[in-house]
PDB file of C-alpha atoms in Angstrom:
ATOM      1  CA  MET L 268     -19.319 -15.293  -2.119  1.00  0.00           C
ATOM      2  CA  SER L 269     -16.414 -15.209  -4.578  1.00  0.00           C
ATOM      3  CA  ALA L 270     -13.905 -12.401  -4.319  1.00  0.00           C
ATOM      4  CA  ARG L 271     -14.230  -9.918  -7.180  1.00  0.00           C
ATOM      5  CA  LEU L 272     -11.220  -8.737  -9.153  1.00  0.00           C
ATOM      6  CA  LEU L 273     -11.069  -5.862 -11.626  1.00  0.00           C
ATOM      7  CA  LEU L 274      -8.505  -6.556 -14.356  1.00  0.00           C
ATOM      8  CA  VAL L 275      -7.583  -3.449 -16.358  1.00  0.00           C
ATOM      9  CA  GLU L 276      -5.548  -4.772 -19.291  1.00  0.00           C
ATOM     10  CA  ASP L 277      -5.623  -3.745 -22.959  1.00  0.00           C
ATOM     11  CA  GLU L 278      -3.896  -6.824 -24.442  1.00  0.00           C
ATOM     12  CA  PRO L 279      -6.826  -9.113 -25.373  1.00  0.00           C
ATOM     13  CA  SER L 280      -4.842 -12.351 -25.260  1.00  0.00           C
ATOM     14  CA  LEU L 281      -3.272 -11.592 -21.883  1.00  0.00           C
ATOM     15  CA  ALA L 282      -6.575 -10.359 -20.456  1.00  0.00           C
ATOM     16  CA  ARG L 283      -8.299 -13.553 -21.590  1.00  0.00           C
ATOM     17  CA  THR L 284      -5.518 -15.789 -20.234  1.00  0.00           C
ATOM     18  CA  LEU L 285      -5.436 -14.080 -16.845  1.00  0.00           C
ATOM     19  CA  SER L 286      -9.212 -13.910 -16.604  1.00  0.00           C
ATOM     20  CA  ASP L 287      -9.569 -17.631 -17.365  1.00  0.00           C
ATOM     21  CA  ARG L 288      -6.899 -18.606 -14.830  1.00  0.00           C
ATOM     22  CA  LEU L 289      -8.262 -16.355 -12.088  1.00  0.00           C
ATOM     23  CA  THR L 290     -11.793 -17.592 -12.734  1.00  0.00           C
ATOM     24  CA  ALA L 291     -10.535 -21.169 -12.455  1.00  0.00           C
ATOM     25  CA  GLU L 292      -9.089 -20.221  -9.055  1.00  0.00           C
ATOM     26  CA  GLY L 293     -12.554 -19.179  -7.891  1.00  0.00           C
ATOM     27  CA  TYR L 294     -12.431 -15.429  -8.447  1.00  0.00           C
ATOM     28  CA  GLU L 295     -15.088 -13.385 -10.203  1.00  0.00           C
ATOM     29  CA  VAL L 296     -13.230 -11.307 -12.778  1.00  0.00           C
ATOM     30  CA  VAL L 297     -14.377  -8.165 -14.576  1.00  0.00           C
ATOM     31  CA  VAL L 298     -12.151  -6.945 -17.424  1.00  0.00           C
ATOM     32  CA  ALA L 299     -11.720  -3.343 -18.577  1.00  0.00           C
ATOM     33  CA  ALA L 300      -9.676  -2.663 -21.714  1.00  0.00           C
ATOM     34  CA  ASP L 301      -8.665   0.979 -21.172  1.00  0.00           C
ATOM     35  CA  GLY L 302      -7.877   3.458 -18.436  1.00  0.00           C
ATOM     36  CA  PRO L 303     -11.130   5.468 -18.342  1.00  0.00           C
ATOM     37  CA  SER L 304     -13.414   2.422 -18.229  1.00  0.00           C
ATOM     38  CA  GLY L 305     -11.200   0.774 -15.629  1.00  0.00           C
ATOM     39  CA  GLU L 306     -11.314   3.870 -13.452  1.00  0.00           C
ATOM     40  CA  ARG L 307     -15.101   4.084 -13.726  1.00  0.00           C
ATOM     41  CA  SER L 308     -15.443   0.456 -12.702  1.00  0.00           C
ATOM     42  CA  ALA L 309     -13.118   0.941  -9.734  1.00  0.00           C
ATOM     43  CA  ARG L 310     -15.132   3.968  -8.626  1.00  0.00           C
ATOM     44  CA  ASP L 311     -18.360   1.974  -8.856  1.00  0.00           C
ATOM     45  CA  GLY L 312     -16.927  -0.297  -6.157  1.00  0.00           C
ATOM     46  CA  GLY L 313     -17.601  -3.879  -5.236  1.00  0.00           C
ATOM     47  CA  PHE L 314     -14.104  -5.157  -6.030  1.00  0.00           C
ATOM     48  CA  ASP L 315     -11.617  -6.714  -3.632  1.00  0.00           C
ATOM     49  CA  VAL L 316      -8.482  -6.010  -5.699  1.00  0.00           C
ATOM     50  CA  VAL L 317      -7.692  -4.021  -8.863  1.00  0.00           C
ATOM     51  CA  LEU L 318      -5.074  -5.457 -11.230  1.00  0.00           C
ATOM     52  CA  LEU L 319      -3.978  -2.362 -13.107  1.00  0.00           C
ATOM     53  CA  ASP L 320      -1.744  -2.274 -16.179  1.00  0.00           C
ATOM     54  CA  VAL L 321       0.344   0.855 -16.735  1.00  0.00           C
ATOM     55  CA  ASN L 322       0.366   1.188 -20.537  1.00  0.00           C
ATOM     56  CA  LEU L 323      -3.337   1.680 -21.187  1.00  0.00           C
ATOM     57  CA  PRO L 324      -5.177   3.557 -23.934  1.00  0.00           C
ATOM     58  CA  GLY L 325      -7.107   6.646 -22.916  1.00  0.00           C
ATOM     59  CA  LYS L 326      -5.420   7.087 -19.538  1.00  0.00           C
ATOM     60  CA  ASN L 327      -2.346   5.331 -18.204  1.00  0.00           C
ATOM     61  CA  GLY L 328      -2.377   3.264 -15.044  1.00  0.00           C
ATOM     62  CA  PHE L 329      -0.268   5.747 -13.069  1.00  0.00           C
ATOM     63  CA  ASP L 330      -2.862   8.478 -13.640  1.00  0.00           C
ATOM     64  CA  VAL L 331      -5.746   6.130 -12.839  1.00  0.00           C
ATOM     65  CA  CYS L 332      -4.094   5.116  -9.572  1.00  0.00           C
ATOM     66  CA  ARG L 333      -3.298   8.723  -8.647  1.00  0.00           C
ATOM     67  CA  ASP L 334      -6.850   9.927  -9.249  1.00  0.00           C
ATOM     68  CA  LEU L 335      -8.443   7.045  -7.342  1.00  0.00           C
ATOM     69  CA  ARG L 336      -6.241   7.689  -4.325  1.00  0.00           C
ATOM     70  CA  ARG L 337      -6.751  11.447  -4.545  1.00  0.00           C
ATOM     71  CA  ASP L 338     -10.488  10.895  -4.197  1.00  0.00           C
ATOM     72  CA  GLY L 339     -10.137   8.603  -1.202  1.00  0.00           C
ATOM     73  CA  ILE L 340     -10.755   5.278  -2.953  1.00  0.00           C
ATOM     74  CA  ASP L 341      -8.569   2.841  -1.036  1.00  0.00           C
ATOM     75  CA  ILE L 342      -9.271  -0.432  -2.840  1.00  0.00           C
ATOM     76  CA  PRO L 343      -6.046  -2.502  -3.034  1.00  0.00           C
ATOM     77  CA  ILE L 344      -4.219  -1.884  -6.324  1.00  0.00           C
ATOM     78  CA  LEU L 345      -1.662  -4.257  -7.836  1.00  0.00           C
ATOM     79  CA  MET L 346       0.079  -2.713 -10.833  1.00  0.00           C
ATOM     80  CA  LEU L 347       0.942  -5.032 -13.728  1.00  0.00           C
ATOM     81  CA  THR L 348       3.363  -3.665 -16.276  1.00  0.00           C
ATOM     82  CA  ALA L 349       6.185  -4.454 -18.645  1.00  0.00           C
ATOM     83  CA  ARG L 350       8.110  -1.554 -17.143  1.00  0.00           C
ATOM     84  CA  ASN L 351      10.724  -2.811 -14.719  1.00  0.00           C
ATOM     85  CA  GLU L 352      12.837   0.262 -14.104  1.00  0.00           C
ATOM     86  CA  LEU L 353      13.228   1.272 -10.454  1.00  0.00           C
ATOM     87  CA  VAL L 354      11.881   4.762 -11.170  1.00  0.00           C
ATOM     88  CA  ASP L 355       8.632   3.270 -12.516  1.00  0.00           C
ATOM     89  CA  ARG L 356       8.207   0.997  -9.507  1.00  0.00           C
ATOM     90  CA  VAL L 357       8.817   3.872  -7.121  1.00  0.00           C
ATOM     91  CA  LEU L 358       6.413   6.130  -8.999  1.00  0.00           C
ATOM     92  CA  GLY L 359       3.614   3.580  -8.861  1.00  0.00           C
ATOM     93  CA  LEU L 360       4.065   3.094  -5.125  1.00  0.00           C
ATOM     94  CA  LYS L 361       4.279   6.824  -4.460  1.00  0.00           C
ATOM     95  CA  LEU L 362       0.999   7.310  -6.298  1.00  0.00           C
ATOM     96  CA  GLY L 363      -0.691   4.868  -3.938  1.00  0.00           C
ATOM     97  CA  ALA L 364      -0.351   1.413  -5.477  1.00  0.00           C
ATOM     98  CA  ASP L 365      -0.134  -1.355  -2.881  1.00  0.00           C
ATOM     99  CA  ASP L 366       2.111  -3.625  -4.907  1.00  0.00           C
ATOM    100  CA  TYR L 367       3.906  -3.867  -8.244  1.00  0.00           C
ATOM    101  CA  LEU L 368       4.459  -6.910 -10.461  1.00  0.00           C
ATOM    102  CA  ALA L 369       6.533  -6.637 -13.631  1.00  0.00           C
ATOM    103  CA  LYS L 370       5.759  -8.658 -16.750  1.00  0.00           C
ATOM    104  CA  PRO L 371       6.458 -11.391 -17.515  1.00  0.00           C
ATOM    105  CA  PHE L 372       5.434 -12.952 -14.231  1.00  0.00           C
ATOM    106  CA  GLU L 373       4.486 -16.399 -13.000  1.00  0.00           C
ATOM    107  CA  THR L 374       0.785 -16.899 -12.380  1.00  0.00           C
ATOM    108  CA  LEU L 375       1.541 -18.448  -8.994  1.00  0.00           C
ATOM    109  CA  GLU L 376       3.284 -15.247  -7.929  1.00  0.00           C
ATOM    110  CA  LEU L 377       0.324 -13.177  -9.103  1.00  0.00           C
ATOM    111  CA  LEU L 378      -2.045 -15.369  -7.101  1.00  0.00           C
ATOM    112  CA  ALA L 379       0.146 -15.039  -4.018  1.00  0.00           C
ATOM    113  CA  ARG L 380       0.182 -11.250  -4.319  1.00  0.00           C
ATOM    114  CA  ILE L 381      -3.599 -11.112  -4.733  1.00  0.00           C
ATOM    115  CA  GLU L 382      -4.123 -13.311  -1.686  1.00  0.00           C
ATOM    116  CA  ALA L 383      -1.756 -11.155   0.370  1.00  0.00           C
ATOM    117  CA  LEU L 384      -3.591  -7.967  -0.611  1.00  0.00           C
ATOM    118  CA  MET L 385      -6.925  -9.525   0.274  1.00  0.00           C
ATOM    119  CA  ARG L 386      -5.673 -10.736   3.651  1.00  0.00           C
ATOM    120  CA  ARG L 387      -4.453  -7.253   4.490  1.00  0.00           C
ATOM    121  CA  SER L 388      -7.641  -5.506   3.434  1.00  0.00           C
ATOM    122  CA  GLN L 389      -9.923  -7.977   5.225  1.00  0.00           C
ATOM    123  CA  ALA L 390      -7.937  -8.456   8.409  1.00  0.00           C
ATOM    124  CA  GLU L 391      -8.954  -6.514  11.466  1.00  0.00           C
ATOM    125  CA  ALA L 392      -6.349  -4.122  12.794  1.00  0.00           C
ATOM    126  CA  PRO L 393      -4.342  -5.711  15.594  1.00  0.00           C
ATOM    127  CA  THR L 394      -4.921  -4.664  19.182  1.00  0.00           C
ATOM    128  CA  SER L 395      -2.047  -2.892  20.864  1.00  0.00           C
ATOM    129  CA  PRO L 396      -1.022  -4.458  24.148  1.00  0.00           C
ATOM    130  CA  THR L 397       0.105  -1.146  25.643  1.00  0.00           C
ATOM    131  CA  ALA L 398      -1.620   1.324  27.946  1.00  0.00           C
ATOM    132  CA  ALA L 399      -1.687   3.835  25.100  1.00  0.00           C
ATOM    133  CA  ASP L 400      -4.664   1.993  23.672  1.00  0.00           C
ATOM    134  CA  ALA L 401      -6.799   2.933  26.662  1.00  0.00           C
ATOM    135  CA  ALA L 402      -7.517   6.066  24.666  1.00  0.00           C
ATOM    136  CA  HIS L 403      -7.679   4.056  21.404  1.00  0.00           C
ATOM    137  CA  GLY L 404      -4.850   6.030  19.904  1.00  0.00           C
ATOM    138  CA  TYR L 405      -1.292   7.208  20.257  1.00  0.00           C
ATOM    139  CA  ARG L 406       0.364  10.616  20.309  1.00  0.00           C
ATOM    140  CA  PHE L 407       3.942  11.557  19.462  1.00  0.00           C
ATOM    141  CA  GLY L 408       5.329  14.997  18.753  1.00  0.00           C
ATOM    142  CA  ASN L 409       2.482  16.955  17.208  1.00  0.00           C
ATOM    143  CA  VAL L 410       0.933  13.834  15.649  1.00  0.00           C
ATOM    144  CA  ARG L 411      -2.083  11.917  16.939  1.00  0.00           C
ATOM    145  CA  VAL L 412      -3.050   8.473  15.550  1.00  0.00           C
ATOM    146  CA  ASP L 413      -6.697   7.500  16.059  1.00  0.00           C
ATOM    147  CA  PHE L 414      -6.833   3.693  16.042  1.00  0.00           C
ATOM    148  CA  ASP L 415     -10.638   3.558  16.071  1.00  0.00           C
ATOM    149  CA  ARG L 416     -11.046   5.674  12.935  1.00  0.00           C
ATOM    150  CA  ALA L 417      -7.735   4.753  11.298  1.00  0.00           C
ATOM    151  CA  GLN L 418      -6.895   8.444  10.967  1.00  0.00           C
ATOM    152  CA  VAL L 419      -3.745  10.464  11.536  1.00  0.00           C
ATOM    153  CA  TRP L 420      -3.866  14.083  12.703  1.00  0.00           C
ATOM    154  CA  ARG L 421      -1.176  16.724  12.978  1.00  0.00           C
ATOM    155  CA  SER L 422      -1.368  19.893  15.086  1.00  0.00           C
ATOM    156  CA  GLY L 423       0.013  23.194  13.840  1.00  0.00           C
ATOM    157  CA  GLU L 424       1.732  25.879  15.885  1.00  0.00           C
ATOM    158  CA  ASP L 425      -1.644  27.545  16.413  1.00  0.00           C
ATOM    159  CA  GLY L 426      -3.102  24.305  17.772  1.00  0.00           C
ATOM    160  CA  ALA L 427      -5.301  23.699  14.742  1.00  0.00           C
ATOM    161  CA  LYS L 428      -5.566  20.048  13.728  1.00  0.00           C
ATOM    162  CA  THR L 429      -5.111  18.871  10.157  1.00  0.00           C
ATOM    163  CA  GLU L 430      -5.759  15.348   8.993  1.00  0.00           C
ATOM    164  CA  VAL L 431      -2.729  13.681   7.431  1.00  0.00           C
ATOM    165  CA  ALA L 432      -3.700  11.964   4.170  1.00  0.00           C
ATOM    166  CA  CYS L 433      -2.258   8.470   4.551  1.00  0.00           C
ATOM    167  CA  SER L 434      -2.946   5.535   2.285  1.00  0.00           C
ATOM    168  CA  ALA L 435      -4.292   2.396   3.927  1.00  0.00           C
ATOM    169  CA  LEU L 436      -0.871   0.775   3.618  1.00  0.00           C
ATOM    170  CA  GLU L 437       0.927   3.789   5.100  1.00  0.00           C
ATOM    171  CA  TYR L 438      -1.462   3.728   8.048  1.00  0.00           C
ATOM    172  CA  ARG L 439      -0.911   0.008   8.624  1.00  0.00           C
ATOM    173  CA  LEU L 440       2.855   0.509   8.490  1.00  0.00           C
ATOM    174  CA  LEU L 441       2.715   3.406  10.946  1.00  0.00           C
ATOM    175  CA  ARG L 442       0.496   1.510  13.353  1.00  0.00           C
ATOM    176  CA  PHE L 443       2.713  -1.554  13.240  1.00  0.00           C
ATOM    177  CA  LEU L 444       5.785   0.571  14.027  1.00  0.00           C
ATOM    178  CA  ILE L 445       3.963   2.279  16.903  1.00  0.00           C
ATOM    179  CA  GLU L 446       2.772  -1.005  18.379  1.00  0.00           C
ATOM    180  CA  HIS L 447       6.326  -2.369  18.202  1.00  0.00           C
ATOM    181  CA  ARG L 448       8.128   0.857  19.067  1.00  0.00           C
ATOM    182  CA  GLY L 449      11.694   0.505  20.218  1.00  0.00           C
ATOM    183  CA  GLU L 450      12.167  -2.648  18.153  1.00  0.00           C
ATOM    184  CA  VAL L 451      14.318  -2.805  15.022  1.00  0.00           C
ATOM    185  CA  HIS L 452      12.494  -4.247  12.008  1.00  0.00           C
ATOM    186  CA  ASP L 453      14.290  -5.341   8.865  1.00  0.00           C
ATOM    187  CA  ARG L 454      12.591  -5.059   5.477  1.00  0.00           C
ATOM    188  CA  ASP L 455      11.801  -8.770   5.350  1.00  0.00           C
ATOM    189  CA  ARG L 456       9.801  -8.617   8.572  1.00  0.00           C
ATOM    190  CA  LEU L 457       7.936  -5.467   7.549  1.00  0.00           C
ATOM    191  CA  LEU L 458       6.979  -7.008   4.213  1.00  0.00           C
ATOM    192  CA  ASP L 459       5.822 -10.154   5.961  1.00  0.00           C
ATOM    193  CA  GLU L 460       3.913  -8.449   8.807  1.00  0.00           C
ATOM    194  CA  VAL L 461       2.497  -5.373   7.044  1.00  0.00           C
ATOM    195  CA  TRP L 462       2.385  -6.329   3.360  1.00  0.00           C
ATOM    196  CA  GLY L 463       1.606  -9.979   3.991  1.00  0.00           C
ATOM    197  CA  TYR L 464       4.241 -11.756   1.922  1.00  0.00           C
ATOM    198  CA  ASP L 465       7.929 -12.560   2.080  1.00  0.00           C
ATOM    199  CA  ALA L 466      10.471 -10.086   0.814  1.00  0.00           C
ATOM    200  CA  THR L 467      12.229 -10.250  -2.514  1.00  0.00           C
ATOM    201  CA  PRO L 468      15.882  -9.182  -2.586  1.00  0.00           C
ATOM    202  CA  THR L 469      15.391  -6.205  -4.930  1.00  0.00           C
ATOM    203  CA  THR L 470      12.255  -4.719  -3.412  1.00  0.00           C
ATOM    204  CA  ARG L 471      12.156  -1.011  -2.508  1.00  0.00           C
ATOM    205  CA  THR L 472       8.542  -1.090  -1.378  1.00  0.00           C
ATOM    206  CA  VAL L 473       9.330  -0.597   2.297  1.00  0.00           C
ATOM    207  CA  ASP L 474      11.801   2.225   1.684  1.00  0.00           C
ATOM    208  CA  VAL L 475       9.317   4.100  -0.491  1.00  0.00           C
ATOM    209  CA  HIS L 476       6.543   3.911   2.108  1.00  0.00           C
ATOM    210  CA  VAL L 477       8.859   4.841   4.978  1.00  0.00           C
ATOM    211  CA  SER L 478      10.040   7.868   3.000  1.00  0.00           C
ATOM    212  CA  SER L 479       6.442   8.876   2.286  1.00  0.00           C
ATOM    213  CA  LEU L 480       5.470   8.580   5.962  1.00  0.00           C
ATOM    214  CA  ARG L 481       8.446  10.653   7.019  1.00  0.00           C
ATOM    215  CA  GLN L 482       7.373  13.433   4.667  1.00  0.00           C
ATOM    216  CA  LYS L 483       3.988  13.474   6.393  1.00  0.00           C
ATOM    217  CA  ILE L 484       4.806  13.101  10.091  1.00  0.00           C
ATOM    218  CA  GLU L 485       8.404  14.146  10.695  1.00  0.00           C
ATOM    219  CA  PRO L 486       9.259  17.779  11.622  1.00  0.00           C
ATOM    220  CA  ASN L 487      12.349  17.411   9.434  1.00  0.00           C
ATOM    221  CA  PRO L 488      12.033  14.433   7.046  1.00  0.00           C
ATOM    222  CA  GLY L 489      15.693  14.744   6.130  1.00  0.00           C
ATOM    223  CA  ARG L 490      16.656  14.105   9.753  1.00  0.00           C
ATOM    224  CA  PRO L 491      13.885  11.859  11.083  1.00  0.00           C
ATOM    225  CA  GLU L 492      13.409  11.595  14.847  1.00  0.00           C
ATOM    226  CA  PHE L 493      10.478   9.151  14.968  1.00  0.00           C
ATOM    227  CA  ILE L 494      10.986   6.603  12.167  1.00  0.00           C
ATOM    228  CA  VAL L 495      14.738   6.214  12.326  1.00  0.00           C
ATOM    229  CA  THR L 496      17.074   4.145  10.193  1.00  0.00           C
ATOM    230  CA  VAL L 497      19.277   1.631  11.971  1.00  0.00           C
ATOM    231  CA  HIS L 498      21.989   1.262   9.380  1.00  0.00           C
ATOM    232  CA  GLY L 499      22.492  -2.258   8.160  1.00  0.00           C
ATOM    233  CA  LEU L 500      19.505  -3.533  10.152  1.00  0.00           C
ATOM    234  CA  GLY L 501      16.279  -1.723   9.246  1.00  0.00           C
ATOM    235  CA  TYR L 502      13.910   0.772  10.875  1.00  0.00           C
ATOM    236  CA  ARG L 503      12.851   1.622  14.446  1.00  0.00           C
ATOM    237  CA  PHE L 504      10.054   3.818  15.802  1.00  0.00           C
ATOM    238  CA  ASP L 505      11.224   6.084  18.618  1.00  0.00           C
ATOM    239  CA  GLY L 506       8.081   8.109  19.292  1.00  0.00           C
TER     240      GLY L 506
END
């Protein structure tokens, strides 16, 4: 069965060009021309990847992405936009987008990003080789990661447990760091292993997701003790 893509793009000529090319590559493509209709289609489900423009009539792509993630819809989202400022890229990723591609872009790069997102979403989570997996999870500090359910829990001072709302990509990043704890990982390796494609020199994707995870699991995000920065080299998990 062909993979299904939802393309939310309000420029008719671009939507037609992308739809024709993606269809020629074997994808089934559904096009939505504004934010509200794109969001409804994404909520209806059945898509493998959403290609989401930012400047949309009715509701912009940032708001669509935010509301989908808020309601627990974890379909992979690749944002397509003419905006190329760092603040816009960071905002899209913070709101839950899995990747960001600025216009104009090469179709081959778009195809590579789509394939990487699909590989990540379809791949089974790797098995940890450590004894910690005997309990199908891992605990550090007041945080418990349930590998079977792909959930993260945090205990309060009163012992009450609260689920930590992690995106699918944040969870995959955290699990990878746990399974390779003690090792230093540069951004290139994290992009290759967790995101599924090689790094680009200007990317801030890894930094944004590390920062978001620290806000959720570190006692003091400003002075992290679990996901630590090894200056000039990358990141290391010390839990």
